[in-house]
Coordinates of C-alpha atoms in Angstrom, one line a residue:
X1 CA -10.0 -34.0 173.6
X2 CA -12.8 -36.9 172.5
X3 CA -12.7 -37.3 169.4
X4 CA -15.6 -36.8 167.1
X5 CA -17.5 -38.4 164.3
X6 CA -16.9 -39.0 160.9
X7 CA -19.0 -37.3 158.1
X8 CA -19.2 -39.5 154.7
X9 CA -21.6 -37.0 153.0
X10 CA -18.7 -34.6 152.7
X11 CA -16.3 -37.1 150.9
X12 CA -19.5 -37.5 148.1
X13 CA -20.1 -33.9 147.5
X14 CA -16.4 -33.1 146.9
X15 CA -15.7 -36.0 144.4
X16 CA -18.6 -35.2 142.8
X17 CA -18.3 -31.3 142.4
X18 CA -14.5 -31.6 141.6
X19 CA -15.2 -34.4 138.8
X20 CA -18.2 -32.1 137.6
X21 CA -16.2 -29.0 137.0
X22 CA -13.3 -31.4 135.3
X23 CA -15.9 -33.0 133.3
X24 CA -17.7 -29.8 132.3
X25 CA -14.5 -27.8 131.2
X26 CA -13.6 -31.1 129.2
X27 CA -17.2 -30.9 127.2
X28 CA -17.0 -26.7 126.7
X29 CA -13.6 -26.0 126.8
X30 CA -11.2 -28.8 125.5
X31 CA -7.2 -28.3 125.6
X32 CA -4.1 -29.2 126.4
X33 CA -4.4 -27.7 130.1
X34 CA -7.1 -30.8 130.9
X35 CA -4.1 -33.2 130.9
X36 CA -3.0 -31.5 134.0
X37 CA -6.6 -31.1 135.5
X38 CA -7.2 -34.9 135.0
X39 CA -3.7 -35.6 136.9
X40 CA -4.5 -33.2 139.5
X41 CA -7.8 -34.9 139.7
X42 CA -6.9 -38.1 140.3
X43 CA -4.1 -37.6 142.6
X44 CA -6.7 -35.5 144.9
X45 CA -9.3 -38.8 144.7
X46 CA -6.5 -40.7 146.2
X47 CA -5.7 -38.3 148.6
X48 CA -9.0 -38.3 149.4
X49 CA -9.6 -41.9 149.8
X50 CA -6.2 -42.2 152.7
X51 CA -7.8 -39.2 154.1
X52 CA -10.9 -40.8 154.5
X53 CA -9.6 -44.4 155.5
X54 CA -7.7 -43.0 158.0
X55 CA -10.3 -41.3 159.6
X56 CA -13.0 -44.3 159.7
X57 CA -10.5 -46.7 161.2
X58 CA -8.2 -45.0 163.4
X59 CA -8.7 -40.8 163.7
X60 CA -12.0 -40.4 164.8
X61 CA -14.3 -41.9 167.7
X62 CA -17.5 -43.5 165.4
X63 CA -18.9 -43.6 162.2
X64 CA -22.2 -44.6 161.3
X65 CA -23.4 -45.4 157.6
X66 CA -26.5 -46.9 158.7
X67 CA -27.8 -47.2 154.8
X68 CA -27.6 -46.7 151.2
X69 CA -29.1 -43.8 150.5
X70 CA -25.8 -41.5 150.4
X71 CA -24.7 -44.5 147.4
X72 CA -27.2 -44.4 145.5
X73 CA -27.9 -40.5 145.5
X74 CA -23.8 -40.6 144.6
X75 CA -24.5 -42.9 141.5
X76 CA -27.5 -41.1 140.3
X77 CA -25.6 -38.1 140.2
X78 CA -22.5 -39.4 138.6
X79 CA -25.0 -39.3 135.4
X80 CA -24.1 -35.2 134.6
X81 CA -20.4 -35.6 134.5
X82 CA -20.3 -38.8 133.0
X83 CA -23.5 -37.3 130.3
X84 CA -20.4 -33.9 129.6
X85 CA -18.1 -37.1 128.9
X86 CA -20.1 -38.1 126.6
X87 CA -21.2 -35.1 124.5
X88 CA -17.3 -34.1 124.4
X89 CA -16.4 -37.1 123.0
X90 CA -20.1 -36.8 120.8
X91 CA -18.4 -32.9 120.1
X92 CA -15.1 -34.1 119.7
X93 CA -16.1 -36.3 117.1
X94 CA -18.0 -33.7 114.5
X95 CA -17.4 -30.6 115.7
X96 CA -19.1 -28.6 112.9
X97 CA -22.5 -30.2 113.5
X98 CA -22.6 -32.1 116.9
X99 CA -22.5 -29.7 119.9
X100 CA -22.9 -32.5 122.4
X101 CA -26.0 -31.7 124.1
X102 CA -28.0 -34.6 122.7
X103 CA -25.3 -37.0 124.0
X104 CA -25.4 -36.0 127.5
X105 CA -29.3 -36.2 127.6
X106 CA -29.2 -39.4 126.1
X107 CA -26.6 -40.9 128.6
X108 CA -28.2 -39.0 131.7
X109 CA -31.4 -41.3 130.8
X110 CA -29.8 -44.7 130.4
X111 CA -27.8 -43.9 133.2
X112 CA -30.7 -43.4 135.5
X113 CA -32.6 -45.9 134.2
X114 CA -29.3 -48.5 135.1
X115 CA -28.5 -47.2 138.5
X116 CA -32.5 -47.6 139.5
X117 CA -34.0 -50.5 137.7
X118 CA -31.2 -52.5 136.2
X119 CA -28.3 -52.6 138.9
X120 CA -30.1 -53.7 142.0
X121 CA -31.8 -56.2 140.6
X122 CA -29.0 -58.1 138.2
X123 CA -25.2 -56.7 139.6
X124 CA -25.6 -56.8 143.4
X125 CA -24.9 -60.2 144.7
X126 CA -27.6 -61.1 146.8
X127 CA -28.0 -60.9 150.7
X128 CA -27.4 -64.1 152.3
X129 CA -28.5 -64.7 155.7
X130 CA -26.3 -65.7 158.6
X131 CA -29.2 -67.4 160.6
X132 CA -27.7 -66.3 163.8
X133 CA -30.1 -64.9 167.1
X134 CA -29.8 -61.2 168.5
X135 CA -29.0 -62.8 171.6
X136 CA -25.8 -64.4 170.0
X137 CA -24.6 -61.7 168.2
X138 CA -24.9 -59.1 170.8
X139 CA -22.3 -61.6 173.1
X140 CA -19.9 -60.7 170.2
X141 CA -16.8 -58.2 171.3
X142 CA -17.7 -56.4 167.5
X143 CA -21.7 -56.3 168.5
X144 CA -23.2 -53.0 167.6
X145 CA -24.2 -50.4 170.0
X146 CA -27.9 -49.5 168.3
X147 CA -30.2 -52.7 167.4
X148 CA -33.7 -53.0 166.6
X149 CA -34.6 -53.4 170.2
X150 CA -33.1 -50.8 172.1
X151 CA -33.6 -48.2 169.5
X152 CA -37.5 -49.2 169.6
X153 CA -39.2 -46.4 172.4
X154 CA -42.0 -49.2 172.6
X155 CA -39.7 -52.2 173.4
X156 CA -37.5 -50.2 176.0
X157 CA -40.3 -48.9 177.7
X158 CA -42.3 -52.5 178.0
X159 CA -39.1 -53.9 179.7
X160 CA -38.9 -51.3 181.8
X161 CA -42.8 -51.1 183.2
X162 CA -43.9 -54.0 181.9
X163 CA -41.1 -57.0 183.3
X164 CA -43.8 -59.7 183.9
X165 CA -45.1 -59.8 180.0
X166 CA -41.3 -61.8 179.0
X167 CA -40.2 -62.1 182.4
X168 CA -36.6 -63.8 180.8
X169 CA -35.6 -60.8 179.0
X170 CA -33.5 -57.9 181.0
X171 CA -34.4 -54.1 181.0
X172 CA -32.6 -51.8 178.3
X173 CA -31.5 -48.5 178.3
X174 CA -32.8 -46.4 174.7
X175 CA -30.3 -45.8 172.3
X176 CA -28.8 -41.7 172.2
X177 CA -26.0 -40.6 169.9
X178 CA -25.0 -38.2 172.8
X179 CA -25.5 -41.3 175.2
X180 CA -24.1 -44.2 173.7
X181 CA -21.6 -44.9 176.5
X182 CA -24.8 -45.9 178.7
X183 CA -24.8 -48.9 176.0
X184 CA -21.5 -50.4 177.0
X185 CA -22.8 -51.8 180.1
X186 CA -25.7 -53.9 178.1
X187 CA -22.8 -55.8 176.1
X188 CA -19.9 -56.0 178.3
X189 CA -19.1 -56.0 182.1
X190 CA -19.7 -53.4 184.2
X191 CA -16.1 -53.7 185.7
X192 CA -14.3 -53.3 182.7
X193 CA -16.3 -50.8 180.7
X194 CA -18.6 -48.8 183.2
X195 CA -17.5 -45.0 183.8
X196 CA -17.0 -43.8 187.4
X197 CA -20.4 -43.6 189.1
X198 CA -22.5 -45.1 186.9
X199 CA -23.0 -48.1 188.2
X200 CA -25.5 -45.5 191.1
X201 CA -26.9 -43.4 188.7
X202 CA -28.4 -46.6 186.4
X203 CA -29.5 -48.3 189.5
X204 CA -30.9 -45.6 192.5
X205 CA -32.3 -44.0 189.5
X206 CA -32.7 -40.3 187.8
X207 CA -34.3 -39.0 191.2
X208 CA -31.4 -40.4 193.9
X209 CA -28.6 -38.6 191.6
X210 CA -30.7 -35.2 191.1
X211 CA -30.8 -35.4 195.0
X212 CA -27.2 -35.8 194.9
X213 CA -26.8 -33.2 192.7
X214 CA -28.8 -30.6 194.7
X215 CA -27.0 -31.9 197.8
X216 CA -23.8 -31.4 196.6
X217 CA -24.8 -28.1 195.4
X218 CA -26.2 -27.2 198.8
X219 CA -22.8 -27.4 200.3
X220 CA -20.7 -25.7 197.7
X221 CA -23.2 -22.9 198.9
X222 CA -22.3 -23.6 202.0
X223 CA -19.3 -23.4 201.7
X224 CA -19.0 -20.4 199.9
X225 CA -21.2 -18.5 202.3
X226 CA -18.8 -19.6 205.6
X227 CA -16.0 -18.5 203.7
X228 CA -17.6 -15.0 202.8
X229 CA -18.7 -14.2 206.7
X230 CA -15.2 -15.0 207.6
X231 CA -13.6 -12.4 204.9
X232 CA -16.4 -9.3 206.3
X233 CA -15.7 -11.0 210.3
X234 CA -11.7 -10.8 209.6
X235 CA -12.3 -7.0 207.6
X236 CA -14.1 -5.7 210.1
X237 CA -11.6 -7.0 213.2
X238 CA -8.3 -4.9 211.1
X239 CA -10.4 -1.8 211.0
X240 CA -11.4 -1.7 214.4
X241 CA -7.6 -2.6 215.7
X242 CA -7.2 0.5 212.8
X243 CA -9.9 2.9 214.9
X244 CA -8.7 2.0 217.9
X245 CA -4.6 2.2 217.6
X246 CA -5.8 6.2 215.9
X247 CA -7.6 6.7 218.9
X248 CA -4.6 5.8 221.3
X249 CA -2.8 8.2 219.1

């Protein structure tokens, strides 16, 4: 029952299929019917945006959108159906001699040329900096699980084998998607957030709980073996009182 992650690609990719095939029957096949498409449209993007809210804050366990990548491929590609705008409207406008075509290329250039060259460097506001250490912000209830120190092989590893080059600093354990909970005991105490057991396995070490595991697996076997003697002892002792009350017969 754990919940699982949340996937933003998805979210992308339908907005902009959906808006392309709106946009595309708008440029090639203009009606009456679009009016309903559009309506339908937009009522599915909000939809889509509760859907997707609800799911980053309160449905699923994590989320992690550790960039802008997915944003920027997004606006790139919001250049074809806003370029079919275009040449319908172009179309729209003369629709003996313009087909549209030459709108859309036109826009799809500007457009890229915006999104890559023109819009980080003039729209975004710019990144301030807080000015405050790791150290202080990991102490925070709202820290993050992965930083640039415990996702660093290097780092974890010199901590580990290597204590007396910053003997101030404590060992960490590497980062895993599959193994975050192993995190929790790095920024909170062990007593509140710890699982069952843990506590042994992080500090006897890998070895101790394989022992453990092959021990306890020795005696399930054991187990399992007494009990299977006593089911052929207890079969054989009924058909030997069997034998011997036909032979008394």
């Amino acid at each position: 029952m754990k919940p699982g992650t949340v996937d933003l690609i998805a979210p992308y990719t339908d907005f902009i299929i959906n808006l392309f095939l709106v946009t595309f029957s708008s440029w090639i096949s203009p009606g009456r019917y679009l009016g309903t498409l559009w309506l339908a449209l937009c009522i599915w993007v909000l939809l889509l945006y509760l859907n997707t809210r609800m799911n980053v804050l309160r449905w699923q366990g994590r989320t992690y959108f550790g960039g802008k990548k997915s944003h920027v491929c997004e606006s790139v590609l919001l250049a074809i159906p806003l370029g079919f705008l275009a040449g319908a409207l172009d179309h729209q406008s003369n629709p003996e001699e313009r087909s549209g075509v030459m709108s859309i290329m036109l826009h799809m250039g500007f457009h890229f040329i915006f999104v890559m060259y023109v819009l980080p460097f003039s729209l975004e506001p710019p990144k301030a900096k807080s000015g405050i250490p790791l150290d202080e912000v990991m102490q925070n209830v709202h820290a993050p699980l992965a930083n640039y120190q415990n996702t660093n092989p290097i780092e974890v590893l010199r901590r580990e084998y290597l204590p007396e080059l910053d003997p101030q600093k404590e060992p960490i354990v590497f980062y895993r998607e599959d193994k975050w909970y192993l995190q929790q005991k790095c920024h909170f105490s062990a007593k509140r957030r710890a699982f069952a057991g843990e506590d042994k396995v992080c500090v006897e070490g890998m070895w101790t709980a394989a022992k453990m595991e092959a021990k306890c697996l020795a005696q399930d076997m054991a187990k399992a073996g007494k009990i299977t003697v006593t089911k052929v002892r207890s079969n054989g002792k009924a058909k030997g009182c069997s034998s011997s009350s036909a032979e008394a017969a």
